[in-house]
């Protein structure tokens, strides 16, 4: 089983600014100011996770990096909204949370603020924000990379989505990872066959 230190070092090696969170927490801080102290310095990361080996990983957003957070629960089902857009988005890394939410990682060429409820069940973590990184655990359940793809640069579809330019038709796309892995045509074909049989 890969240690949290290894996960933290992987983020730092990719030049993400990271910081430790308290064990089993998404928000409880260890540092005085994660915004000022988050770093990609490998020595500092090793120091933190040797002192706090079970600390969760906070991944700072902003400065050219955003995360689209898609909730998946009875109260806030962002998947239904995301289905209208995902086919137009570039393939990118996806982290899944213990609650089965999606984190879509994108590089951006402009400052993007944090948006809460940009759409129902969807938020953006941008300037001044953070997400919990892969390898972290809540109640024994892990955050994990469900699609280990290179992090993509946001395209016009992503920017339109953030700017609420709703111009793409709704599609039934239920499994983002499978679609991204090259099974999109087979998947859409099966959906159409099922529709025709009804």
PDB file of C-alpha atoms in Angstrom, residues 15-165:
ATOM      1  CA  UNK A  15       4.930  21.055  -8.834  1.00  0.00           C
ATOM      2  CA  UNK A  16       1.632  21.182  -6.994  1.00  0.00           C
ATOM      3  CA  UNK A  17       1.710  23.315  -3.860  1.00  0.00           C
ATOM      4  CA  UNK A  18       0.617  20.996  -1.072  1.00  0.00           C
ATOM      5  CA  UNK A  19       0.243  20.997   2.716  1.00  0.00           C
ATOM      6  CA  UNK A  20      -0.765  18.555   5.465  1.00  0.00           C
ATOM      7  CA  UNK A  21      -4.285  18.311   6.851  1.00  0.00           C
ATOM      8  CA  UNK A  22      -5.147  16.609  10.126  1.00  0.00           C
ATOM      9  CA  UNK A  23      -5.773  12.873  10.047  1.00  0.00           C
ATOM     10  CA  UNK A  24      -9.243  11.916   8.800  1.00  0.00           C
ATOM     11  CA  UNK A  25     -10.046  15.523   7.915  1.00  0.00           C
ATOM     12  CA  UNK A  26     -10.825  17.592   4.838  1.00  0.00           C
ATOM     13  CA  UNK A  27     -10.508  20.960   6.550  1.00  0.00           C
ATOM     14  CA  UNK A  28      -8.716  20.831   9.907  1.00  0.00           C
ATOM     15  CA  UNK A  29      -5.372  22.550   9.590  1.00  0.00           C
ATOM     16  CA  UNK A  30      -1.941  21.610  10.914  1.00  0.00           C
ATOM     17  CA  UNK A  31      -0.127  24.709   9.635  1.00  0.00           C
ATOM     18  CA  UNK A  32      -0.718  28.285  10.737  1.00  0.00           C
ATOM     19  CA  UNK A  33      -1.387  29.386   7.152  1.00  0.00           C
ATOM     20  CA  UNK A  34      -1.708  26.777   4.427  1.00  0.00           C
ATOM     21  CA  UNK A  35      -2.096  29.543   1.840  1.00  0.00           C
ATOM     22  CA  UNK A  36       1.360  30.899   2.670  1.00  0.00           C
ATOM     23  CA  UNK A  37       3.096  27.632   3.582  1.00  0.00           C
ATOM     24  CA  UNK A  38       1.872  25.245   0.869  1.00  0.00           C
ATOM     25  CA  UNK A  39       4.890  24.154  -1.150  1.00  0.00           C
ATOM     26  CA  UNK A  40       6.318  21.786  -3.731  1.00  0.00           C
ATOM     27  CA  UNK A  41       9.676  21.667  -1.922  1.00  0.00           C
ATOM     28  CA  UNK A  42      10.476  17.986  -1.560  1.00  0.00           C
ATOM     29  CA  UNK A  43      12.522  18.409   1.618  1.00  0.00           C
ATOM     30  CA  UNK A  44       9.692  20.278   3.345  1.00  0.00           C
ATOM     31  CA  UNK A  45       7.138  17.714   2.194  1.00  0.00           C
ATOM     32  CA  UNK A  46       9.277  14.895   3.579  1.00  0.00           C
ATOM     33  CA  UNK A  47       9.669  16.775   6.865  1.00  0.00           C
ATOM     34  CA  UNK A  48       5.900  17.266   7.231  1.00  0.00           C
ATOM     35  CA  UNK A  49       4.893  13.712   6.433  1.00  0.00           C
ATOM     36  CA  UNK A  50       7.612  12.179   8.580  1.00  0.00           C
ATOM     37  CA  UNK A  51       6.259  14.225  11.467  1.00  0.00           C
ATOM     38  CA  UNK A  52       2.619  13.566  10.513  1.00  0.00           C
ATOM     39  CA  UNK A  53       2.738  10.264   8.559  1.00  0.00           C
ATOM     40  CA  UNK A  54      -1.066   9.889   8.425  1.00  0.00           C
ATOM     41  CA  UNK A  55      -1.846  13.479   7.533  1.00  0.00           C
ATOM     42  CA  UNK A  56      -4.182  13.996   4.621  1.00  0.00           C
ATOM     43  CA  UNK A  57      -2.948  15.979   1.624  1.00  0.00           C
ATOM     44  CA  UNK A  58      -4.225  19.438   0.799  1.00  0.00           C
ATOM     45  CA  UNK A  59      -3.608  20.471  -2.816  1.00  0.00           C
ATOM     46  CA  UNK A  60      -3.648  24.221  -3.354  1.00  0.00           C
ATOM     47  CA  UNK A  61      -5.492  25.460  -6.425  1.00  0.00           C
ATOM     48  CA  UNK A  62      -5.023  28.657  -8.395  1.00  0.00           C
ATOM     49  CA  UNK A  63      -1.977  30.018 -10.200  1.00  0.00           C
ATOM     50  CA  UNK A  64      -2.923  28.221 -13.410  1.00  0.00           C
ATOM     51  CA  UNK A  65      -4.591  25.165 -11.847  1.00  0.00           C
ATOM     52  CA  UNK A  66      -8.265  24.494 -11.104  1.00  0.00           C
ATOM     53  CA  UNK A  67     -10.362  21.553 -10.011  1.00  0.00           C
ATOM     54  CA  UNK A  68     -13.972  21.046 -11.074  1.00  0.00           C
ATOM     55  CA  UNK A  69     -15.661  19.287  -8.147  1.00  0.00           C
ATOM     56  CA  UNK A  70     -18.718  17.229  -9.083  1.00  0.00           C
ATOM     57  CA  UNK A  71     -20.857  16.031  -6.195  1.00  0.00           C
ATOM     58  CA  UNK A  72     -22.596  12.681  -6.356  1.00  0.00           C
ATOM     59  CA  UNK A  73     -25.239  12.295  -3.677  1.00  0.00           C
ATOM     60  CA  UNK A  74     -28.990  12.476  -3.163  1.00  0.00           C
ATOM     61  CA  UNK A  75     -28.907  16.105  -2.103  1.00  0.00           C
ATOM     62  CA  UNK A  76     -26.561  17.477  -4.789  1.00  0.00           C
ATOM     63  CA  UNK A  77     -26.133  15.352  -7.905  1.00  0.00           C
ATOM     64  CA  UNK A  78     -23.761  17.303 -10.101  1.00  0.00           C
ATOM     65  CA  UNK A  79     -23.367  14.363 -12.478  1.00  0.00           C
ATOM     66  CA  UNK A  80     -26.647  15.183 -14.175  1.00  0.00           C
ATOM     67  CA  UNK A  81     -25.381  18.673 -15.015  1.00  0.00           C
ATOM     68  CA  UNK A  82     -21.932  17.432 -15.995  1.00  0.00           C
ATOM     69  CA  UNK A  83     -23.436  14.989 -18.492  1.00  0.00           C
ATOM     70  CA  UNK A  84     -24.380  17.962 -20.676  1.00  0.00           C
ATOM     71  CA  UNK A  85     -20.761  19.030 -21.012  1.00  0.00           C
ATOM     72  CA  UNK A  86     -18.275  16.250 -20.404  1.00  0.00           C
ATOM     73  CA  UNK A  87     -18.066  15.025 -23.993  1.00  0.00           C
ATOM     74  CA  UNK A  88     -16.646  18.428 -24.998  1.00  0.00           C
ATOM     75  CA  UNK A  89     -14.016  18.552 -22.248  1.00  0.00           C
ATOM     76  CA  UNK A  90     -10.440  17.354 -22.860  1.00  0.00           C
ATOM     77  CA  UNK A  91      -9.395  14.085 -21.264  1.00  0.00           C
ATOM     78  CA  UNK A  92      -7.697  14.802 -17.951  1.00  0.00           C
ATOM     79  CA  UNK A  93      -6.840  13.347 -14.567  1.00  0.00           C
ATOM     80  CA  UNK A  94      -9.777  12.483 -12.332  1.00  0.00           C
ATOM     81  CA  UNK A  95      -9.611  11.876  -8.590  1.00  0.00           C
ATOM     82  CA  UNK A  96     -12.524  10.115  -6.888  1.00  0.00           C
ATOM     83  CA  UNK A  97     -13.454  10.877  -3.288  1.00  0.00           C
ATOM     84  CA  UNK A  98     -14.730   8.532  -0.562  1.00  0.00           C
ATOM     85  CA  UNK A  99     -18.218   9.949  -1.280  1.00  0.00           C
ATOM     86  CA  UNK A 100     -17.872   9.024  -4.971  1.00  0.00           C
ATOM     87  CA  UNK A 101     -17.504  12.654  -6.031  1.00  0.00           C
ATOM     88  CA  UNK A 102     -15.319  13.567  -9.020  1.00  0.00           C
ATOM     89  CA  UNK A 103     -12.387  15.994  -9.080  1.00  0.00           C
ATOM     90  CA  UNK A 104     -11.447  17.016 -12.635  1.00  0.00           C
ATOM     91  CA  UNK A 105      -7.955  18.564 -12.760  1.00  0.00           C
ATOM     92  CA  UNK A 106      -7.246  21.246 -15.378  1.00  0.00           C
ATOM     93  CA  UNK A 107      -4.532  23.749 -16.175  1.00  0.00           C
ATOM     94  CA  UNK A 108      -5.853  27.190 -17.105  1.00  0.00           C
ATOM     95  CA  UNK A 109      -4.338  30.254 -18.747  1.00  0.00           C
ATOM     96  CA  UNK A 110      -6.209  32.822 -16.656  1.00  0.00           C
ATOM     97  CA  UNK A 111      -7.191  33.506 -13.053  1.00  0.00           C
ATOM     98  CA  UNK A 112     -10.288  31.541 -12.106  1.00  0.00           C
ATOM     99  CA  UNK A 113     -11.874  32.265  -8.718  1.00  0.00           C
ATOM    100  CA  UNK A 114     -13.508  29.678  -6.510  1.00  0.00           C
ATOM    101  CA  UNK A 115     -17.205  29.145  -7.261  1.00  0.00           C
ATOM    102  CA  UNK A 116     -19.561  27.409  -4.858  1.00  0.00           C
ATOM    103  CA  UNK A 117     -22.643  25.951  -6.558  1.00  0.00           C
ATOM    104  CA  UNK A 118     -21.652  27.181  -9.988  1.00  0.00           C
ATOM    105  CA  UNK A 119     -24.304  24.670 -10.980  1.00  0.00           C
ATOM    106  CA  UNK A 120     -26.253  22.466  -8.607  1.00  0.00           C
ATOM    107  CA  UNK A 121     -23.741  20.015  -7.176  1.00  0.00           C
ATOM    108  CA  UNK A 122     -20.754  21.549  -8.987  1.00  0.00           C
ATOM    109  CA  UNK A 123     -18.105  23.896  -7.659  1.00  0.00           C
ATOM    110  CA  UNK A 124     -14.789  25.232  -8.902  1.00  0.00           C
ATOM    111  CA  UNK A 125     -11.693  25.364  -6.740  1.00  0.00           C
ATOM    112  CA  UNK A 126      -9.466  28.058  -8.190  1.00  0.00           C
ATOM    113  CA  UNK A 127      -7.614  31.066  -6.762  1.00  0.00           C
ATOM    114  CA  UNK A 128      -7.413  30.796  -2.991  1.00  0.00           C
ATOM    115  CA  UNK A 129      -8.855  27.292  -2.809  1.00  0.00           C
ATOM    116  CA  UNK A 130      -7.743  23.711  -2.323  1.00  0.00           C
ATOM    117  CA  UNK A 131      -8.897  20.128  -2.669  1.00  0.00           C
ATOM    118  CA  UNK A 132      -7.987  16.975  -0.780  1.00  0.00           C
ATOM    119  CA  UNK A 133      -5.451  14.924  -2.699  1.00  0.00           C
ATOM    120  CA  UNK A 134      -5.279  11.288  -3.755  1.00  0.00           C
ATOM    121  CA  UNK A 135      -4.086   8.940  -1.025  1.00  0.00           C
ATOM    122  CA  UNK A 136      -5.933  10.856   1.701  1.00  0.00           C
ATOM    123  CA  UNK A 137      -8.481   8.991   3.802  1.00  0.00           C
ATOM    124  CA  UNK A 138     -11.773   9.774   5.499  1.00  0.00           C
ATOM    125  CA  UNK A 139     -13.117   7.105   7.857  1.00  0.00           C
ATOM    126  CA  UNK A 140     -10.847   4.506   6.268  1.00  0.00           C
ATOM    127  CA  UNK A 141     -11.983   5.271   2.712  1.00  0.00           C
ATOM    128  CA  UNK A 142      -9.488   6.718   0.245  1.00  0.00           C
ATOM    129  CA  UNK A 143      -9.304   9.425  -2.345  1.00  0.00           C
ATOM    130  CA  UNK A 144      -7.849   7.766  -5.428  1.00  0.00           C
ATOM    131  CA  UNK A 145      -6.906   8.536  -9.012  1.00  0.00           C
ATOM    132  CA  UNK A 146      -9.644   6.921 -11.103  1.00  0.00           C
ATOM    133  CA  UNK A 147      -8.297   8.171 -14.424  1.00  0.00           C
ATOM    134  CA  UNK A 148      -4.511   8.488 -14.454  1.00  0.00           C
ATOM    135  CA  UNK A 149      -4.223  10.767 -17.458  1.00  0.00           C
ATOM    136  CA  UNK A 150      -1.951  13.782 -17.944  1.00  0.00           C
ATOM    137  CA  UNK A 151      -3.575  16.944 -16.651  1.00  0.00           C
ATOM    138  CA  UNK A 152      -5.082  18.730 -19.640  1.00  0.00           C
ATOM    139  CA  UNK A 153      -5.180  22.389 -20.526  1.00  0.00           C
ATOM    140  CA  UNK A 154      -8.718  23.702 -20.333  1.00  0.00           C
ATOM    141  CA  UNK A 155     -10.333  24.237 -23.721  1.00  0.00           C
ATOM    142  CA  UNK A 156     -13.121  26.615 -24.757  1.00  0.00           C
ATOM    143  CA  UNK A 157     -15.750  24.139 -23.551  1.00  0.00           C
ATOM    144  CA  UNK A 158     -14.315  24.223 -20.032  1.00  0.00           C
ATOM    145  CA  UNK A 159     -14.183  28.035 -20.012  1.00  0.00           C
ATOM    146  CA  UNK A 160     -17.733  28.232 -21.378  1.00  0.00           C
ATOM    147  CA  UNK A 161     -18.829  25.855 -18.622  1.00  0.00           C
ATOM    148  CA  UNK A 162     -17.216  28.039 -15.975  1.00  0.00           C
ATOM    149  CA  UNK A 163     -18.751  31.157 -17.533  1.00  0.00           C
ATOM    150  CA  UNK A 164     -22.188  29.486 -17.660  1.00  0.00           C
ATOM    151  CA  UNK A 165     -22.464  29.590 -21.439  1.00  0.00           C
TER     152      UNK A 165
END
